Structures are given as C-alpha cells and as structure tokens.
CSV table of C-alpha atoms (C1' of nucleotides) in Angstrom, one decimal:
chain,number,residue,atom,x,y,z
A,3,UNK,CA,-0.1,-0.1,-0.1
A,4,UNK,CA,1.1,3.6,0.9
A,5,UNK,CA,-0.6,4.1,-2.8
A,6,UNK,CA,-0.6,8.4,-1.6
A,7,UNK,CA,-2.0,10.0,-4.8
A,8,UNK,CA,0.1,12.1,-6.2
A,9,UNK,CA,-2.0,15.2,-5.9
A,10,UNK,CA,-1.7,14.4,-1.9
A,11,UNK,CA,2.4,14.3,-2.4
A,12,UNK,CA,2.2,17.6,-4.2
A,13,UNK,CA,0.7,19.4,-1.4
A,14,UNK,CA,2.7,18.0,1.1
A,15,UNK,CA,5.6,19.1,-0.3
A,16,UNK,CA,4.1,22.2,-1.8
A,17,UNK,CA,3.0,23.3,2.0
A,18,UNK,CA,6.6,22.2,3.4
A,19,UNK,CA,8.3,24.6,0.4
A,20,UNK,CA,7.8,27.6,2.4
A,21,UNK,CA,9.5,28.7,5.6
A,22,UNK,CA,7.1,30.0,7.3
A,23,UNK,CA,5.0,26.8,7.0
A,24,UNK,CA,7.9,24.6,7.8
A,25,UNK,CA,8.1,26.9,11.3
A,26,UNK,CA,4.9,26.4,11.9
A,27,UNK,CA,5.0,22.9,11.4
A,28,UNK,CA,7.7,22.7,14.4
A,29,UNK,CA,6.1,24.9,16.7
A,30,UNK,CA,2.6,23.0,16.5
A,31,UNK,CA,4.5,19.9,16.8
A,32,UNK,CA,5.8,20.9,20.6
A,33,UNK,CA,2.5,21.9,21.6
A,34,UNK,CA,-0.9,22.8,19.9
A,35,UNK,CA,-1.3,26.4,19.0
A,36,UNK,CA,-3.8,28.4,18.0
A,37,UNK,CA,-3.9,30.6,14.8
A,38,UNK,CA,-3.5,33.6,16.8
A,39,UNK,CA,-1.2,32.7,19.0
A,40,UNK,CA,1.0,31.6,15.9
A,41,UNK,CA,-0.1,34.8,14.0
A,42,UNK,CA,1.6,36.5,16.9
A,43,UNK,CA,5.0,34.8,16.3
A,44,UNK,CA,5.4,36.4,12.5
A,45,UNK,CA,6.0,39.4,10.9
A,46,UNK,CA,2.8,39.4,8.6
A,47,UNK,CA,-1.1,40.0,8.8
A,48,UNK,CA,-3.1,37.7,10.9
A,49,UNK,CA,-4.9,36.5,7.6
A,50,UNK,CA,-1.4,35.7,5.7
A,51,UNK,CA,-0.9,33.1,8.7
A,52,UNK,CA,-4.4,32.2,8.8
A,53,UNK,CA,-4.0,30.8,4.9
A,54,UNK,CA,-0.3,29.0,5.9
A,55,UNK,CA,-2.4,26.9,8.6
A,56,UNK,CA,-5.2,26.4,6.0
A,57,UNK,CA,-2.3,25.3,3.3
A,58,UNK,CA,-0.8,23.1,5.6
A,59,UNK,CA,-4.4,21.5,6.8
A,60,UNK,CA,-5.1,21.0,3.3
A,61,UNK,CA,-1.7,19.0,2.8
A,62,UNK,CA,-2.8,17.0,5.9
A,63,UNK,CA,0.5,18.0,7.8
A,64,UNK,CA,-1.9,20.0,10.3
A,65,UNK,CA,-5.1,19.3,11.9
A,66,UNK,CA,-7.7,21.9,13.8
A,67,UNK,CA,-9.2,21.2,16.8
A,68,UNK,CA,-12.0,23.9,17.6
A,69,UNK,CA,-11.9,24.9,22.0
A,70,UNK,CA,-14.6,27.5,22.5
A,71,UNK,CA,-13.2,30.5,20.1
A,72,UNK,CA,-9.9,29.1,19.6
A,73,UNK,CA,-9.1,27.0,16.9
A,74,UNK,CA,-5.8,24.8,17.8
A,75,UNK,CA,-3.6,24.0,15.4
A,76,UNK,CA,-1.4,20.8,16.1
A,77,UNK,CA,0.9,18.7,13.5
A,78,UNK,CA,0.3,15.5,12.4
A,79,UNK,CA,3.1,13.4,12.7
A,80,UNK,CA,2.0,10.5,10.8
A,81,UNK,CA,1.9,12.9,7.9
A,82,UNK,CA,5.3,13.8,8.3
A,83,UNK,CA,6.4,10.3,8.5
A,84,UNK,CA,4.8,9.6,5.3
A,85,UNK,CA,6.6,12.2,3.5
A,86,UNK,CA,9.8,11.5,4.8
A,87,UNK,CA,9.1,7.7,4.1
A,88,UNK,CA,8.7,8.6,0.7
A,89,UNK,CA,12.3,9.8,0.5
A,90,UNK,CA,13.4,6.8,2.4
A,91,UNK,CA,11.7,4.7,-0.4
A,92,UNK,CA,14.5,6.3,-2.9
A,93,UNK,CA,17.4,5.4,-1.1
A,94,UNK,CA,15.9,2.0,-0.7
A,95,UNK,CA,15.5,2.0,-4.5
A,96,UNK,CA,19.0,3.0,-4.9
A,97,UNK,CA,20.5,0.4,-2.8
A,98,UNK,CA,18.7,-2.2,-4.7
A,99,UNK,CA,20.2,-1.2,-8.0
A,100,UNK,CA,23.6,-1.1,-6.8
A,101,UNK,CA,23.4,-4.6,-5.6
A,102,UNK,CA,21.8,-5.5,-8.8
A,103,UNK,CA,25.1,-3.6,-10.8
A,104,UNK,CA,27.5,-5.6,-8.2
A,105,UNK,CA,25.8,-8.6,-9.0
A,106,UNK,CA,26.1,-7.7,-12.7
A,107,UNK,CA,29.9,-7.3,-12.2
A,108,UNK,CA,30.8,-10.3,-10.3
A,109,UNK,CA,28.9,-12.4,-12.8
A,110,UNK,CA,31.0,-11.4,-15.4
A,111,UNK,CA,33.8,-11.7,-13.9
A,112,UNK,CA,35.6,-12.5,-17.4
A,113,UNK,CA,37.8,-10.7,-19.6
A,114,UNK,CA,35.0,-8.8,-22.0
A,115,UNK,CA,36.7,-5.1,-22.0
A,116,UNK,CA,34.4,-3.3,-24.1
A,117,UNK,CA,32.2,-0.4,-22.4
A,118,UNK,CA,28.7,-0.5,-24.2
A,119,UNK,CA,25.8,-0.9,-21.7
A,120,UNK,CA,27.2,0.4,-18.3
A,121,UNK,CA,27.8,3.8,-19.5
A,122,UNK,CA,26.2,5.1,-15.9
A,123,UNK,CA,29.2,3.9,-14.4
A,124,UNK,CA,32.3,6.4,-13.3
A,125,UNK,CA,30.5,6.6,-10.1
A,126,UNK,CA,32.1,3.7,-7.7
A,127,UNK,CA,29.2,3.7,-5.1
A,128,UNK,CA,30.8,1.2,-2.9
A,129,UNK,CA,31.7,4.1,-0.6
A,130,UNK,CA,30.1,6.5,1.3
A,131,UNK,CA,29.5,10.0,-0.1
A,132,UNK,CA,26.6,11.8,1.9
A,133,UNK,CA,26.5,15.4,2.5
A,134,UNK,CA,27.0,16.9,-0.5
A,135,UNK,CA,26.7,20.9,-1.3
B,28,UNK,CA,26.4,21.7,11.2
B,29,UNK,CA,23.4,20.7,9.4
B,30,UNK,CA,23.0,24.3,8.8
B,31,UNK,CA,21.3,24.0,5.8
B,32,UNK,CA,20.0,28.0,4.8
B,33,UNK,CA,16.2,28.2,4.4
B,34,UNK,CA,16.3,29.1,0.8
B,35,UNK,CA,18.3,25.6,0.1
B,36,UNK,CA,15.3,23.5,2.0
B,37,UNK,CA,12.6,26.1,0.1
B,38,UNK,CA,14.4,25.1,-3.3
B,39,UNK,CA,14.7,21.4,-2.1
B,40,UNK,CA,10.9,21.0,-1.0
B,41,UNK,CA,10.1,23.3,-3.9
B,42,UNK,CA,11.9,21.1,-6.6
B,43,UNK,CA,10.2,17.9,-5.3
B,44,UNK,CA,6.4,19.6,-5.2
B,45,UNK,CA,6.2,18.6,-8.9
B,46,UNK,CA,5.2,15.2,-9.8
B,47,UNK,CA,7.0,15.3,-12.9
B,48,UNK,CA,10.2,16.7,-11.1
B,49,UNK,CA,9.9,13.8,-8.6
B,50,UNK,CA,9.6,11.2,-11.6
B,51,UNK,CA,12.9,12.6,-13.0
B,52,UNK,CA,14.7,12.2,-9.6
B,53,UNK,CA,13.5,8.4,-9.1
B,54,UNK,CA,14.2,7.8,-12.7
B,55,UNK,CA,17.4,9.6,-12.6
B,56,UNK,CA,18.2,7.7,-9.3
B,57,UNK,CA,18.7,4.2,-11.0
B,58,UNK,CA,20.7,5.5,-14.4
B,59,UNK,CA,21.9,8.6,-15.6
B,60,UNK,CA,19.9,10.2,-18.2
B,61,UNK,CA,20.4,12.7,-21.1
B,62,UNK,CA,17.9,15.7,-21.1
B,63,UNK,CA,16.5,14.4,-24.3
B,64,UNK,CA,15.9,10.6,-23.1
B,65,UNK,CA,14.3,12.2,-19.9
B,66,UNK,CA,11.9,14.3,-22.2
B,67,UNK,CA,10.9,11.3,-24.4
B,68,UNK,CA,9.4,10.1,-21.3
B,69,UNK,CA,6.8,13.0,-20.6
B,70,UNK,CA,3.7,14.6,-22.7
B,71,UNK,CA,5.1,18.1,-22.9
B,72,UNK,CA,7.9,19.7,-24.7
B,73,UNK,CA,11.5,19.4,-24.5
B,74,UNK,CA,11.8,22.9,-23.2
B,75,UNK,CA,9.4,21.9,-20.3
B,76,UNK,CA,11.3,19.2,-19.4
B,77,UNK,CA,14.2,20.8,-19.7
B,78,UNK,CA,13.3,23.6,-17.5
B,79,UNK,CA,12.4,20.9,-14.8
B,80,UNK,CA,15.8,19.3,-14.7
B,81,UNK,CA,17.2,23.0,-14.5
B,82,UNK,CA,14.6,23.5,-11.3
B,83,UNK,CA,16.3,20.1,-10.0
B,84,UNK,CA,19.8,21.1,-10.4
B,85,UNK,CA,19.2,24.3,-8.7
B,86,UNK,CA,18.0,22.8,-5.9
B,87,UNK,CA,20.9,20.6,-5.9
B,88,UNK,CA,18.9,17.4,-6.1
B,89,UNK,CA,20.5,16.3,-9.6
B,90,UNK,CA,23.6,17.2,-11.3
B,91,UNK,CA,24.5,17.2,-14.6
B,92,UNK,CA,27.6,15.7,-16.6
B,93,UNK,CA,28.4,16.6,-20.3
B,94,UNK,CA,29.3,13.5,-22.4
B,95,UNK,CA,30.0,14.3,-26.1
B,96,UNK,CA,26.6,16.3,-26.9
B,97,UNK,CA,24.8,14.6,-24.4
B,98,UNK,CA,24.0,16.1,-21.0
B,99,UNK,CA,23.6,12.9,-18.5
B,100,UNK,CA,21.4,14.1,-15.5
B,101,UNK,CA,22.0,11.8,-12.4
B,102,UNK,CA,20.2,12.1,-8.9
B,103,UNK,CA,22.3,13.2,-5.8
B,104,UNK,CA,21.4,10.6,-3.2
B,105,UNK,CA,23.3,13.0,-0.7
B,106,UNK,CA,20.6,16.0,-1.1
B,107,UNK,CA,17.7,13.1,-0.8
B,108,UNK,CA,19.3,12.2,2.5
B,109,UNK,CA,19.1,15.8,3.5
B,110,UNK,CA,15.7,16.7,2.9
B,111,UNK,CA,14.6,12.9,4.4
B,112,UNK,CA,16.8,14.2,7.6
B,113,UNK,CA,15.3,17.3,7.8
B,114,UNK,CA,11.5,15.4,8.3
B,115,UNK,CA,13.6,12.9,10.4
B,116,UNK,CA,14.7,15.7,12.9
B,117,UNK,CA,11.3,16.8,13.5
B,118,UNK,CA,9.9,13.2,15.0
B,119,UNK,CA,13.3,13.6,17.3
B,120,UNK,CA,11.9,17.1,18.6
B,121,UNK,CA,8.7,15.6,18.9
B,122,UNK,CA,9.9,12.1,21.0
B,123,UNK,CA,12.1,14.7,23.0
B,124,UNK,CA,9.0,16.5,24.0
B,125,UNK,CA,6.9,13.5,24.5
B,126,UNK,CA,9.9,12.4,27.0
B,127,UNK,CA,9.8,15.3,28.7
B,128,UNK,CA,6.3,15.5,29.6
B,129,UNK,CA,6.4,11.8,30.7
B,130,UNK,CA,8.9,13.0,33.1
B,131,UNK,CA,6.8,15.4,34.1
B,132,UNK,CA,3.8,13.5,34.6
B,133,UNK,CA,6.2,10.8,36.5
B,134,UNK,CA,7.5,13.5,38.7
B,135,UNK,CA,4.2,14.8,39.6
B,136,UNK,CA,2.9,11.4,40.7
B,137,UNK,CA,0.4,12.6,43.3
B,138,UNK,CA,-3.6,12.4,42.7
B,139,UNK,CA,-4.4,14.9,40.1
B,140,UNK,CA,-6.2,12.5,37.9
B,141,UNK,CA,-7.6,15.0,34.8
B,142,UNK,CA,-6.4,14.7,31.4
B,143,UNK,CA,-5.3,18.1,30.0
B,144,UNK,CA,-1.8,18.5,28.7
B,145,UNK,CA,-1.5,15.0,26.7
B,146,UNK,CA,-4.0,14.8,24.6
B,147,UNK,CA,-1.9,14.6,21.6
B,148,UNK,CA,-1.1,11.1,23.1
B,149,UNK,CA,-2.7,7.9,22.2
B,150,UNK,CA,0.3,7.1,20.0
B,151,UNK,CA,2.5,5.4,22.3
B,152,UNK,CA,5.9,6.0,20.9
B,153,UNK,CA,7.8,3.3,22.5
B,154,UNK,CA,7.9,0.8,20.2
B,155,UNK,CA,10.6,0.4,17.8
B,156,UNK,CA,10.9,2.6,14.6
B,157,UNK,CA,14.4,3.4,14.2
B,158,UNK,CA,15.8,4.9,11.2
B,159,UNK,CA,16.7,8.3,12.7
B,160,UNK,CA,20.9,8.1,11.4
C,2,DT,C1',-26.5,43.5,26.1
C,3,DT,C1',-22.3,45.1,24.7
C,4,DG,C1',-17.5,45.3,23.6
C,5,DA,C1',-13.4,42.7,22.9
C,6,DC,C1',-11.5,38.6,21.2
C,7,DG,C1',-10.7,34.5,17.5
C,8,DT,C1',-11.8,33.3,13.3
C,9,DA,C1',-13.3,33.3,8.2
C,10,DC,C1',-13.3,34.5,3.9
C,11,DA,C1',-13.7,37.5,-0.3
C,12,DA,C1',-11.2,40.8,-3.2
C,13,DC,C1',-7.4,42.4,-4.8
C,14,DC,C1',-2.5,42.9,-6.2
C,15,DG,C1',2.1,42.0,-8.3
C,16,DT,C1',5.3,37.8,-8.7
C,17,DT,C1',6.3,33.3,-9.5
C,18,DC,C1',5.3,28.5,-11.7
C,19,DG,C1',4.6,25.4,-15.5
C,20,DG,C1',3.9,25.0,-20.0
C,21,DT,C1',4.4,26.7,-24.9
C,22,DT,C1',6.6,28.4,-29.4
C,23,DG,C1',10.7,30.1,-31.7
C,24,DT,C1',15.7,31.0,-32.2
C,25,DA,C1',20.6,29.9,-32.0
C,26,DG,C1',24.7,27.4,-31.1
C,27,DG,C1',28.2,23.0,-30.1
C,28,DA,C1',29.0,18.2,-31.1
C,29,DT,C1',28.7,14.1,-34.0
C,30,DG,C1',28.7,11.2,-37.8
C,31,DA,C1',28.3,10.5,-43.2
D,2,DT,C1',31.3,20.0,-45.4
D,3,DC,C1',26.8,19.4,-44.3
D,4,DA,C1',22.5,17.6,-42.2
D,5,DT,C1',21.6,16.1,-37.7
D,6,DC,C1',20.9,15.8,-32.9
D,7,DC,C1',20.9,17.4,-28.2
D,8,DT,C1',21.1,21.6,-25.7
D,9,DA,C1',20.2,26.1,-24.1
D,10,DC,C1',17.9,30.4,-23.4
D,11,DA,C1',14.3,34.2,-24.7
D,12,DA,C1',9.7,35.9,-25.1
D,13,DC,C1',5.2,35.0,-24.0
D,14,DC,C1',0.7,32.9,-21.6
D,15,DG,C1',-2.8,31.8,-18.0
D,16,DA,C1',-2.9,30.0,-13.6
D,17,DA,C1',-1.5,29.3,-8.8
D,18,DC,C1',1.1,32.0,-4.7
D,19,DG,C1',1.9,34.9,-1.0
D,20,DG,C1',0.7,38.7,0.7
D,21,DT,C1',-2.7,43.0,1.6
D,22,DT,C1',-7.2,45.3,3.7
D,23,DG,C1',-11.9,45.2,4.7
D,24,DT,C1',-15.6,43.1,6.0
D,25,DA,C1',-18.6,39.1,8.9
D,26,DC,C1',-19.7,36.3,12.6
D,27,DG,C1',-19.5,33.2,16.5
D,28,DT,C1',-17.5,33.0,21.5
D,29,DC,C1',-16.6,35.1,25.7
D,30,DA,C1',-16.6,38.2,29.9
D,31,DA,C1',-18.2,42.0,31.9
DNA sequence: TTGACGTACAACCGTTCGGTTGTAGGATGA
DNA sequence: TCATCCTACAACCGAACGGTTGTACGTCAA
C-alpha cells in the first residue's frame, strides 16, 4: 500500500516548501497552538498566517480542533513520517540498483573489456559520499 | 552543522513538489539519463522537461555532466538524504517533547487525575521505529 | 447586552510557476 | 562539409502563490 495519490504528495511537498509553514509545523509539533498565537510570532498579517495554516491543513500536515473560540492547530506526525518515508524509498531503490550492478559485475568476471551497456558507471557507489553541497 | 540555509530547503521542497520532477529524480537515480531521453518519457515539450531538470539542478537534487553532446543527468542521493533527515529531525524533536512530558507526569505522581496536557498522545511512541541516523 | 477577541473569507495585487513556441549554437556522423 | 542531434535560452501566457485590507460572524467576559 502506501498508495498516496500524486496530488496528495504534491500538496505535502508544496506545503513544506515555505519556511513560514515549516516553522508552523515545527511549533505546532511541540504543542497545539491557536491561529492567533501562531500569527503573533510572525511579521505578517493574521490573514496570511491563517492562509498558511489552511494550506498545511489541506495537505494533511496539520489538524485543527475547535476549543471555544480558539482553533487549536497541531502537527500530524504521521503525515510527516509519510513524506519522510517517501524519500526513504528512493534510497532503498538506489541501494537495490547498486546491488544489481554489483551482482552483474561479479557475474561477469571474465575478460570482456568493452564499455557499452554500463555507461552510467564512473561513480563507484561502494563508498559513502553523503552530505554533498 | 547541518546549517542548511532556508533558501536551500525552500528550493529542495519546491523542486520535489512537482510530480514530473519527482519522477525525474526517481528515474535519474537508477541510471544517468540525457535531457532528451528524459523528455521522451513525458507528454510535454522538450523545453518544459529541460526547465524541470534546471529546477532540480538549482535545488541540488540532481547533477549534470556533459558527455559529448549529451548532458547526463543524475540524482544526488546525498541531497535526498538531507531532505529526508530534515523531516526525521522533526520526529526526534517530537520524541524529546514526549519524554519531557512523561518525566513531568512521573515527577508529579500525586493524585491529580485529570487529562489536560497530553491530549495528543494515544500514540505511544515506545515501540520500535528506528531509522534516525 | 455589549464590547473585545478569535476566526473565516472575499477581493485585490504583484510575482512566480509550468507550460508553450521559436531561435541559435556546439558536437557528431556520413 | 553538411545535415542532424542535443541542448540552451528568450519571450510569452494563463494559473497559482504569498501577501495585503476589509468585512462578517460566533464566542466569551463584564
């Protein structure tokens, strides 16, 4: 499973592509906050913050729960995990590809020295190489 | 450490917020692909795909390497990890908060029986779920 | 009841985005 | 050399984005 329609994923990444919204997610993760409490923390209008919260809610990254006249916003950790796992899947896919190539190279073994099929090489994936830029 | 300017993070999430670009990232992860090879796979103009690749490159999610007249595009797994870890950090932060609350409740100990602070709970994080780095 | 608070939403505006077409230039192969 | 391939980039267009102001409505405390 983990089907996740593209539109949902679009919305999640889109929502996280704004620093104000990422900050809201982080704050609302620690404790539920009303929209106006959130708005007080940013140098923009209340309506703007309200819109940001709406975007996050539409993306499912945050939930709102009414409490009197307050609308308490809280981050949905499950949704965050979903996004994270999406990226994690790419790493798995990459690792499988490396194993496939390794197996291929091991199986070859003999002397064929041409270089046609695997023009991707040049990068020896054996090492670490994390944390670039 | 792990500084990552907000602009960089903005660019990364922004870049991943489009399904075509996510698909390019996934394809270029398996093997390096030229821009026109990529363009052949989508129902849009060559220039559009070229723009998508440019966005990914600007975000650091992909690198290009000239090979004759081809421009081979390849996904940078390190950058993908960076984004994933950003989300992972949120989970860590959340777990720390839970521990803080648990400690607080334990320290209290006495008779207060209401349920006020921890209304997020219901999800006991005590189980496994490794994968933090 | 009344006034202040918290929220929702519409309307507007400048900028960015995702796409198009068109033009131009470097590399390759016959 | 010359036609072809692959790429780069400018110009344009409609839609979406991030922000603003203004208005309206439910809820709470005096």
